[in-house]
PDB file of C-alpha atoms in Angstrom:
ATOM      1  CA  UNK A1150       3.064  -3.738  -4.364  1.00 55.00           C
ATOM      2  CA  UNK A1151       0.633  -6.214  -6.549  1.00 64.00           C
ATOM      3  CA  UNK A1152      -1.045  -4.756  -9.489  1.00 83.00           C
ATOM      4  CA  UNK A1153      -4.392  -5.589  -9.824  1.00 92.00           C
ATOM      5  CA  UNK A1154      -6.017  -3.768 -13.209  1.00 95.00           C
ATOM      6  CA  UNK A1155      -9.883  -4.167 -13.960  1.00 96.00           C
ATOM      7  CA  UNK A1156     -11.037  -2.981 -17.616  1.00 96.00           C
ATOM      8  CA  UNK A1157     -12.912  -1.159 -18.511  1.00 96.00           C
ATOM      9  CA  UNK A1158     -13.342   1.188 -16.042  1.00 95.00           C
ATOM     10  CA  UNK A1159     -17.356   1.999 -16.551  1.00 96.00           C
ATOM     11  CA  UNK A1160     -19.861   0.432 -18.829  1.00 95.00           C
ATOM     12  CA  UNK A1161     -23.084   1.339 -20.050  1.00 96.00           C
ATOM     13  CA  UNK A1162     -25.099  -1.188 -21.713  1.00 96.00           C
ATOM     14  CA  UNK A1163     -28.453  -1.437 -22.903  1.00 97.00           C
ATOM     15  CA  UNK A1164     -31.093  -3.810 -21.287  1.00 97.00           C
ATOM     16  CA  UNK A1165     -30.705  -7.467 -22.721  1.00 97.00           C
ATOM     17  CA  UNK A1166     -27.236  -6.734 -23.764  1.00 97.00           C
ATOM     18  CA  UNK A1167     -24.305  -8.968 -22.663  1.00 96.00           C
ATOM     19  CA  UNK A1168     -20.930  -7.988 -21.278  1.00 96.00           C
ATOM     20  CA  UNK A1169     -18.007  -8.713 -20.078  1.00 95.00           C
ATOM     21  CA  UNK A1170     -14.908  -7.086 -17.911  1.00 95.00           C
ATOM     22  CA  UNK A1171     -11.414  -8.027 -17.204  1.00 97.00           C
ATOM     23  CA  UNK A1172      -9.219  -8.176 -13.932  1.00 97.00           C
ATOM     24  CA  UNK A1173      -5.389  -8.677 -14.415  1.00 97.00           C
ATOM     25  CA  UNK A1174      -3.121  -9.924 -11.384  1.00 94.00           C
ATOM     26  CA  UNK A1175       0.296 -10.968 -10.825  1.00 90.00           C
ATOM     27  CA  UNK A1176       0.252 -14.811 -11.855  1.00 90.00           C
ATOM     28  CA  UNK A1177       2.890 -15.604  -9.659  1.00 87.00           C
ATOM     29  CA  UNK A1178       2.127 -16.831  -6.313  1.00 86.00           C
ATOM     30  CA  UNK A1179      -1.205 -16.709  -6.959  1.00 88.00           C
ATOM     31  CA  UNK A1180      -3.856 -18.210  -4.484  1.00 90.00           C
ATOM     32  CA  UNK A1181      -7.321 -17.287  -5.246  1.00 93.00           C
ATOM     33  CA  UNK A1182      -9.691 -14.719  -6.974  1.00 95.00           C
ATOM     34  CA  UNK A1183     -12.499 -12.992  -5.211  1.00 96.00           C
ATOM     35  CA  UNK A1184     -15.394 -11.101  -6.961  1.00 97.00           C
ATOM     36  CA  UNK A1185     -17.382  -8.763  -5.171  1.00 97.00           C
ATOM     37  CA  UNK A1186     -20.558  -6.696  -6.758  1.00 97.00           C
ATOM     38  CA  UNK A1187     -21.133  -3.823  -5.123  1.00 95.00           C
ATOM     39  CA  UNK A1188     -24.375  -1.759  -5.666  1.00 94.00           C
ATOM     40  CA  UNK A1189     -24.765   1.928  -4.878  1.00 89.00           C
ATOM     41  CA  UNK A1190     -25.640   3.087  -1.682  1.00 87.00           C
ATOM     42  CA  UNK A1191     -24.918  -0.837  -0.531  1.00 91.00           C
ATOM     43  CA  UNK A1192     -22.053  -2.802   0.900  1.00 91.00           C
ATOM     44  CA  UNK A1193     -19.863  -5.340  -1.251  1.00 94.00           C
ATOM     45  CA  UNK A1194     -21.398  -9.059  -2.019  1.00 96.00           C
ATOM     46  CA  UNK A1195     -19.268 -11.734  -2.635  1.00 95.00           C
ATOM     47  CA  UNK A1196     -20.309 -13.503  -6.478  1.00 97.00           C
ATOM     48  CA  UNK A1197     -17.204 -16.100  -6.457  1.00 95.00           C
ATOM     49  CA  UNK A1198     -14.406 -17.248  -4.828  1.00 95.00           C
ATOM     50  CA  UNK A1199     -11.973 -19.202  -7.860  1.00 95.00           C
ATOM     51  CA  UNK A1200      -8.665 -20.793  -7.112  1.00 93.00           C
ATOM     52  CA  UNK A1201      -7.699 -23.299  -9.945  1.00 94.00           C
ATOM     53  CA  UNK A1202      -6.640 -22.777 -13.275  1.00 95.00           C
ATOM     54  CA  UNK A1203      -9.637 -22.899 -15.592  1.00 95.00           C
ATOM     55  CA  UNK A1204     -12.074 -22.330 -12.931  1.00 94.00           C
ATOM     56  CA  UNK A1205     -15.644 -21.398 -14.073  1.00 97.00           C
ATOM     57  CA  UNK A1206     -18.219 -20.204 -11.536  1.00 97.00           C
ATOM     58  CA  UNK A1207     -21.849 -19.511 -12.738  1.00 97.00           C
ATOM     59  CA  UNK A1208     -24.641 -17.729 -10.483  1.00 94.00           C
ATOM     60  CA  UNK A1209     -27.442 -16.881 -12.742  1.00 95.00           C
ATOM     61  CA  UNK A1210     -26.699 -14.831 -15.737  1.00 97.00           C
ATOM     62  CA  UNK A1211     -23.552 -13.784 -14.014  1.00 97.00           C
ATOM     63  CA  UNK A1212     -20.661 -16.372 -15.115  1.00 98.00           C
ATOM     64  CA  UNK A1213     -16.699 -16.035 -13.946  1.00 98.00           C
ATOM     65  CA  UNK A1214     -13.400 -17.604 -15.549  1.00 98.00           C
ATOM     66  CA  UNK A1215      -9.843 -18.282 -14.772  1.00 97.00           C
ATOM     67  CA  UNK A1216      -6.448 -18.153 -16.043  1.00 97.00           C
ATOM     68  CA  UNK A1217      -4.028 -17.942 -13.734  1.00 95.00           C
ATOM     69  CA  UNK A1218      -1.447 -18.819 -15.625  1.00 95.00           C
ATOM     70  CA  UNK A1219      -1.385 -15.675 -17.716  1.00 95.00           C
ATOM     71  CA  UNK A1220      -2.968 -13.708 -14.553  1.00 95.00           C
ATOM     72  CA  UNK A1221      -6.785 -12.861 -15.297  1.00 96.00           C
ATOM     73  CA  UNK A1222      -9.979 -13.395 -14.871  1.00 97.00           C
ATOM     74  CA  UNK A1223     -13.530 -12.137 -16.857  1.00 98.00           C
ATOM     75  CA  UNK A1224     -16.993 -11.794 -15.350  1.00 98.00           C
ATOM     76  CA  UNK A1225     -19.632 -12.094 -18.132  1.00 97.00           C
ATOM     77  CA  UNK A1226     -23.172 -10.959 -17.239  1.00 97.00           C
ATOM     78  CA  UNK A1227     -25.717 -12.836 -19.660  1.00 97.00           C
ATOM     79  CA  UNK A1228     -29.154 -10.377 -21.108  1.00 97.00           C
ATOM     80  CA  UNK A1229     -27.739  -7.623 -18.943  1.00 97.00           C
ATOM     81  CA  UNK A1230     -31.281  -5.986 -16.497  1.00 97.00           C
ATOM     82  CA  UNK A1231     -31.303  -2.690 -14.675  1.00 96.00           C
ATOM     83  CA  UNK A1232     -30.929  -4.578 -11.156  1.00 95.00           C
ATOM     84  CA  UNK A1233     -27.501  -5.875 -12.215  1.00 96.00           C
ATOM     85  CA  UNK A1234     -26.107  -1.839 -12.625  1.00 97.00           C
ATOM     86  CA  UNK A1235     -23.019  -1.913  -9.690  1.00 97.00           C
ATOM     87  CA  UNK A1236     -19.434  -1.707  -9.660  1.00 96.00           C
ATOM     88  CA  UNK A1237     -17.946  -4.826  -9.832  1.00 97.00           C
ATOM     89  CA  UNK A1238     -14.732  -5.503  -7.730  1.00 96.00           C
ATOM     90  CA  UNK A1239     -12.383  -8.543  -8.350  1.00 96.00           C
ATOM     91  CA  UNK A1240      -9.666  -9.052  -5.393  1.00 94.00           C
ATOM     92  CA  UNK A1241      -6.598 -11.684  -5.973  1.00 92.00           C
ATOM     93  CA  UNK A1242      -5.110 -13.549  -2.899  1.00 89.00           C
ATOM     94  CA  UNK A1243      -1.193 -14.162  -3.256  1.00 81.00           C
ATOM     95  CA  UNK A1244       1.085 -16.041  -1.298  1.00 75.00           C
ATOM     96  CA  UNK A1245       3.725 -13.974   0.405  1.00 67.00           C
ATOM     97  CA  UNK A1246       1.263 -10.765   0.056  1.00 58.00           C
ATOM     98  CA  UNK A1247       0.994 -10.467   4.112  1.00 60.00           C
ATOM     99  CA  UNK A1248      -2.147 -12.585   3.769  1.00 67.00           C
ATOM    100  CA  UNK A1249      -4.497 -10.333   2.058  1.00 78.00           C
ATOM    101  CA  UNK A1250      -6.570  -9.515  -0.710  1.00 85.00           C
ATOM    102  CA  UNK A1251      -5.534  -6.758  -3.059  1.00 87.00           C
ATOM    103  CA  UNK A1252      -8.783  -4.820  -4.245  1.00 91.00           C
ATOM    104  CA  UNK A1253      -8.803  -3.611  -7.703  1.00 91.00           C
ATOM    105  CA  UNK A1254     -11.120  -0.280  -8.463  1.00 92.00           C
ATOM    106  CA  UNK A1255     -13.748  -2.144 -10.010  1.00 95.00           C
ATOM    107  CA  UNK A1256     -16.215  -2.019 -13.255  1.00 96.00           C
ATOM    108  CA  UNK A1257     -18.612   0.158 -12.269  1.00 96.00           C
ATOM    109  CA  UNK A1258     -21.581  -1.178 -14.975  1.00 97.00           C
ATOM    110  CA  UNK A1259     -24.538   0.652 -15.509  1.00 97.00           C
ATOM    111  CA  UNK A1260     -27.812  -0.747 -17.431  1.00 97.00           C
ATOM    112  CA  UNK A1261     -30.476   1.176 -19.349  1.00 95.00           C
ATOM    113  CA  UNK A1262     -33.592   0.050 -19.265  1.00 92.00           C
TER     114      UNK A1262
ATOM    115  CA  UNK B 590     -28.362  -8.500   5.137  1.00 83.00           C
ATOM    116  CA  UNK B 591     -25.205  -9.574   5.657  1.00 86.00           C
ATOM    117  CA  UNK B 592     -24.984 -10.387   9.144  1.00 92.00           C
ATOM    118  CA  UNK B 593     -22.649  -7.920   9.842  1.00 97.00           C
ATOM    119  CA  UNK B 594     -23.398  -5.001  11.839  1.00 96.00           C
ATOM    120  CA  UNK B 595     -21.687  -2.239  11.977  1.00 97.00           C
ATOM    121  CA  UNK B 596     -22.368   1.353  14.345  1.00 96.00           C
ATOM    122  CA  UNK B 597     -22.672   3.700  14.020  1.00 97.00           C
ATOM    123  CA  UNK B 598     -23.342   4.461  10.142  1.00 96.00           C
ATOM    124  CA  UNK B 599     -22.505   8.286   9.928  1.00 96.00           C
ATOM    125  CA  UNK B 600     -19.932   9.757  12.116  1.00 97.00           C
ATOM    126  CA  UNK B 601     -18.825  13.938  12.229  1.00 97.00           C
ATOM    127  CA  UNK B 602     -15.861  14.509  14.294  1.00 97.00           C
ATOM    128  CA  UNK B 603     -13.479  17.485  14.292  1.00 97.00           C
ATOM    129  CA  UNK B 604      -9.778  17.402  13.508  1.00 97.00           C
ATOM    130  CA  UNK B 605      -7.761  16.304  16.400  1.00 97.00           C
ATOM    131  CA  UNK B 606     -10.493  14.199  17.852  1.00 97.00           C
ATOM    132  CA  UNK B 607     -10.905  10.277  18.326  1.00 97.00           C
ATOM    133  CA  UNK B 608     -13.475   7.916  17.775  1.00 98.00           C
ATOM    134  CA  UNK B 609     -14.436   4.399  17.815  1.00 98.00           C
ATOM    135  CA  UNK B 610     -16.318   2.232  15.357  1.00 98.00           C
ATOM    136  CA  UNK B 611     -17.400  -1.057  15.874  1.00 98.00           C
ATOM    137  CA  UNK B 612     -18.575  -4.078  14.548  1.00 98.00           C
ATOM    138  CA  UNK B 613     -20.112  -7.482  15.014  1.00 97.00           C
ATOM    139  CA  UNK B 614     -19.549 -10.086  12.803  1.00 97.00           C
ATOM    140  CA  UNK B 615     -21.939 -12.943  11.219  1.00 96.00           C
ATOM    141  CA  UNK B 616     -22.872 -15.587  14.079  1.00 95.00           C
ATOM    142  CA  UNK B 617     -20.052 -18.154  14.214  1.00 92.00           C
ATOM    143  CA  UNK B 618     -17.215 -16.125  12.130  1.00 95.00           C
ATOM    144  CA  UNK B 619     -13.918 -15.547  13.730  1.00 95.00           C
ATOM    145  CA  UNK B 620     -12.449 -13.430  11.647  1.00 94.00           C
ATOM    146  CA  UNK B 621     -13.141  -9.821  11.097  1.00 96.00           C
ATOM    147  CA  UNK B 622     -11.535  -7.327   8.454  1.00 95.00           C
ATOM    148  CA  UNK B 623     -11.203  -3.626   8.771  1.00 96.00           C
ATOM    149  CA  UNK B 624     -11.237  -1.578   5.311  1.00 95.00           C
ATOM    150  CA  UNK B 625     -11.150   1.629   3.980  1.00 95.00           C
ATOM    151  CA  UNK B 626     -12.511   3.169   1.515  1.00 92.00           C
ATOM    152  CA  UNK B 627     -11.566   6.966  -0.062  1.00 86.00           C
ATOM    153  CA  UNK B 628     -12.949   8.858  -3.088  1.00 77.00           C
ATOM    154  CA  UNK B 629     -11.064   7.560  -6.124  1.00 73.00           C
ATOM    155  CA  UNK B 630      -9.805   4.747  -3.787  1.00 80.00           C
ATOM    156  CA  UNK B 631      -9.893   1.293  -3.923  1.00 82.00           C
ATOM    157  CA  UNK B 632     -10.923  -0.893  -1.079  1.00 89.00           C
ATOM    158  CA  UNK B 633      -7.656  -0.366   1.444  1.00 91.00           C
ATOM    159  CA  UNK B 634      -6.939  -3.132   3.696  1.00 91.00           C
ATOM    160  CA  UNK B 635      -5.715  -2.120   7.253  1.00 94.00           C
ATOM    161  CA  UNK B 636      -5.960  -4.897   9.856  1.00 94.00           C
ATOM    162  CA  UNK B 637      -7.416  -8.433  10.018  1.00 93.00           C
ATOM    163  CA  UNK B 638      -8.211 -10.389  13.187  1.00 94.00           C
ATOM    164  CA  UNK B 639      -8.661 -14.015  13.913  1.00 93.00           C
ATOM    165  CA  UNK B 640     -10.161 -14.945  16.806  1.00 95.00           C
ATOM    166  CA  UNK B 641      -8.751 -12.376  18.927  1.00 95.00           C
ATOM    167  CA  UNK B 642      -5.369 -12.353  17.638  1.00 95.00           C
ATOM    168  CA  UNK B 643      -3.885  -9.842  14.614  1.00 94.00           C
ATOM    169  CA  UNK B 644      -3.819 -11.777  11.689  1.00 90.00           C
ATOM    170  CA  UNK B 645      -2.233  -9.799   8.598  1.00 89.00           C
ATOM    171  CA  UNK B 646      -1.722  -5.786   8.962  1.00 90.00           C
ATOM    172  CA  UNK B 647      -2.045  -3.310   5.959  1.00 89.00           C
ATOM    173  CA  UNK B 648      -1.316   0.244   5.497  1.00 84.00           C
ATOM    174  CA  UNK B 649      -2.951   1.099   8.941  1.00 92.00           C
ATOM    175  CA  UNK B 650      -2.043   4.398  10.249  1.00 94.00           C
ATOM    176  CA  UNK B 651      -0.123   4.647  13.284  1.00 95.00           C
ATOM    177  CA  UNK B 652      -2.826   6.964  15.005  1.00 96.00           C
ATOM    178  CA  UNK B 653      -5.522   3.860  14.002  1.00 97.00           C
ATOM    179  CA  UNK B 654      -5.719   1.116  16.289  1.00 96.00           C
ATOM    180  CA  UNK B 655      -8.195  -2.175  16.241  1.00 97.00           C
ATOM    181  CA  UNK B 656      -8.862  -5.186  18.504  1.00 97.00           C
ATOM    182  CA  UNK B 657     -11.283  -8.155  18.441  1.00 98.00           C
ATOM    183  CA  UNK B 658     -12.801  -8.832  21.933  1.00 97.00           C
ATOM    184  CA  UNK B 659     -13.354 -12.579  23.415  1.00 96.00           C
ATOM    185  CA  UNK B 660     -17.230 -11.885  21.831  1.00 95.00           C
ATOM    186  CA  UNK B 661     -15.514 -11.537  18.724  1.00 97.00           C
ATOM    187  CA  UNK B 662     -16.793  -7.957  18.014  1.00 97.00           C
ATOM    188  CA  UNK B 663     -14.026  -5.557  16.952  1.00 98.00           C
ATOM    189  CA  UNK B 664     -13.606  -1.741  17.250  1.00 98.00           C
ATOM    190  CA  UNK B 665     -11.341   0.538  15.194  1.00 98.00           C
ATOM    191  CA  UNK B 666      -9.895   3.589  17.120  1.00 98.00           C
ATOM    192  CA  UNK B 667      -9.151   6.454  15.111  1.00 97.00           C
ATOM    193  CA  UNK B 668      -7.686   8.936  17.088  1.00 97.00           C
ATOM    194  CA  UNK B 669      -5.951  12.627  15.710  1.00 97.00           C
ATOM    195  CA  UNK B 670      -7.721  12.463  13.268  1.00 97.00           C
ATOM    196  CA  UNK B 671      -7.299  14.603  10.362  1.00 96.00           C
ATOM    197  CA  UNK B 672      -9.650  15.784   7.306  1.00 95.00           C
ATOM    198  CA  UNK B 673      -7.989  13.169   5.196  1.00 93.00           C
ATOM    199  CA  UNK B 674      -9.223  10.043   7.192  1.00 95.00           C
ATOM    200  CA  UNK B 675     -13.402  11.114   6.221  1.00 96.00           C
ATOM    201  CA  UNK B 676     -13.793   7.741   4.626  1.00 95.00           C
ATOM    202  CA  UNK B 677     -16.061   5.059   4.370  1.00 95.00           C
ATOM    203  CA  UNK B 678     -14.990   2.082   6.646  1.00 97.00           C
ATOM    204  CA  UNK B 679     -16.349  -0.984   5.962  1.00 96.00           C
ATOM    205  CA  UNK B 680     -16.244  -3.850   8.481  1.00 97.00           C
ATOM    206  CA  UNK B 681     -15.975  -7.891   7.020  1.00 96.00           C
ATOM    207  CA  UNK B 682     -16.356 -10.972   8.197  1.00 96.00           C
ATOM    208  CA  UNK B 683     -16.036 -14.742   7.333  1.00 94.00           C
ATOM    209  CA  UNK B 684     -15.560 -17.900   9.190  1.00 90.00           C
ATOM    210  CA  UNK B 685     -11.582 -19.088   9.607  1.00 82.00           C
ATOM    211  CA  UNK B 686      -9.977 -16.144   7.553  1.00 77.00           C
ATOM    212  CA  UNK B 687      -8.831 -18.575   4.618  1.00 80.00           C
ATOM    213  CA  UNK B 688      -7.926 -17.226   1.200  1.00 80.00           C
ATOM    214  CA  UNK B 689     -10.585 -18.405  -0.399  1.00 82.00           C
ATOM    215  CA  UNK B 690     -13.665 -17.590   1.929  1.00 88.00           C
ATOM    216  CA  UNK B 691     -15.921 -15.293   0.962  1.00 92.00           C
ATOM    217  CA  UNK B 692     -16.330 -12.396   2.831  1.00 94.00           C
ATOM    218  CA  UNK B 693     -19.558 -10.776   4.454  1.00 96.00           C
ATOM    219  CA  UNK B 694     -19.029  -6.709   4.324  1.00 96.00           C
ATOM    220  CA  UNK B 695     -21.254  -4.659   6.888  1.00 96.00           C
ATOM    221  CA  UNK B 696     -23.162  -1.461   5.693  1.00 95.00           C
ATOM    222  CA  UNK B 697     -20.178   0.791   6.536  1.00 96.00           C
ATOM    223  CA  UNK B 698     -19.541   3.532   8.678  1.00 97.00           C
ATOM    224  CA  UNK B 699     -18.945   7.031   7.357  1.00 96.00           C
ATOM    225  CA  UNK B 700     -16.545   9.193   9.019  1.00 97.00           C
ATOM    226  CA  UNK B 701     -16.316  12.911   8.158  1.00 96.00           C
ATOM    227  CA  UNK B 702     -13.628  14.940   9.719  1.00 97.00           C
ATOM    228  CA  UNK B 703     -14.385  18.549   9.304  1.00 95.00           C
TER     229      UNK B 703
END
């Protein structure tokens, strides 16, 4: 069974602050890197979808990286607002995993106005 | 809005019963994802479907069954059930099923088995 570990657990930032969180996967066999944000109350929303080594994915203040050579990835989140409070969920694809993603528990990030 | 629509959203059944939940998936996807999700619980994969046919199988239950019709809308049959299946089951969706397509998650259905 894959490990997938996302640190830390919860967050709470003030408004305009910037962060960052961590998800740790297996490195071998590995075929991509999903990240979902997932507000309360709301279903999961795919942010990015990374695959290569050194991948960097940027939507808005929200910016991803890659290493899948030692097996993470971190999600910063630029001037941190209220709207972006959610638990964030990263999900690795490997090869040989019965073809599916392996969810880790999340970030769950919460921003004071 | 995702596209995907799932019914219904709340669900309270009694131990031993069945029931079915269903979804439709965005316009011109062909593969649909069945997940579930517990307190304390990640996101728990149990069956995928592409275009009709199982595609990859997780830790789905014996007593849960799921199949994607020619219209491409699946259902997830939950039958015996028992108090620990009340979950949130969340429906997805994306176009071909590759590893690296995003996918579209419907609202959810939650089940509570009392």
């Amino acid at each position: 069974i894959l490990n997938v570990e996302q640190s830390p657990q919860s967050l709470h930032v003030q408004e305009g602050d910037s962060t960052n969180f961590t998800c740790s996967f297996p490195s071998s066999n590995f075929y991509a890197l999903h990240w979902y944000r997932w507000e309360t109350a709301k279903s999961p929303e795919a942010l990015f979808v990374m695959t290569l080594n050194g991948d960097e994915k940027k939507k808005g203040r929200i910016s991803a990286t890659l290493n899948t050579k030692e097996g993470y990835s971190y999600l910063y989140i630029k001037g941190s607002q209220p709207e972006d409070s959610a638990t964030y969920l990263c999900a690795p694809f490997h090869a040989g995993n019965n073809r599916k993603l392996i969810w880790g528990l999340g970030t769950s990030l919460a921003v004071n106005p | 809005d995702s596209g995907v629509t799932q019914t219904p959203k709340h669900l309270i059944t009694a131990t031993g019963q069945r029931v079915t939940l269903r979804c439709s998936p965005r316009s011109g996807d062909l593969s649909v994802y069945w997940y579930q999700q517990s307190l304390d619980q990640g996101l728990q994969f149990l069956i995928q479907y592409y275009n009709g046919e199982e595609r990859a199988k997780g830790n789905i239950l014996e007593r849960f069954s799921a199949q994607q019709f020619p219209d491409l809308h699946s259902e997830l049959n939950l039958s015996s059930l028992e108090l620990g299946d009340s979950a949130l089951y969340f429906c997805a969706s994306s176009v071909g099923g590759g590893r690296n397509e995003k996918l579209f998650f419907g609202s959810g259905t939650q089940l509570s088995v009392l």
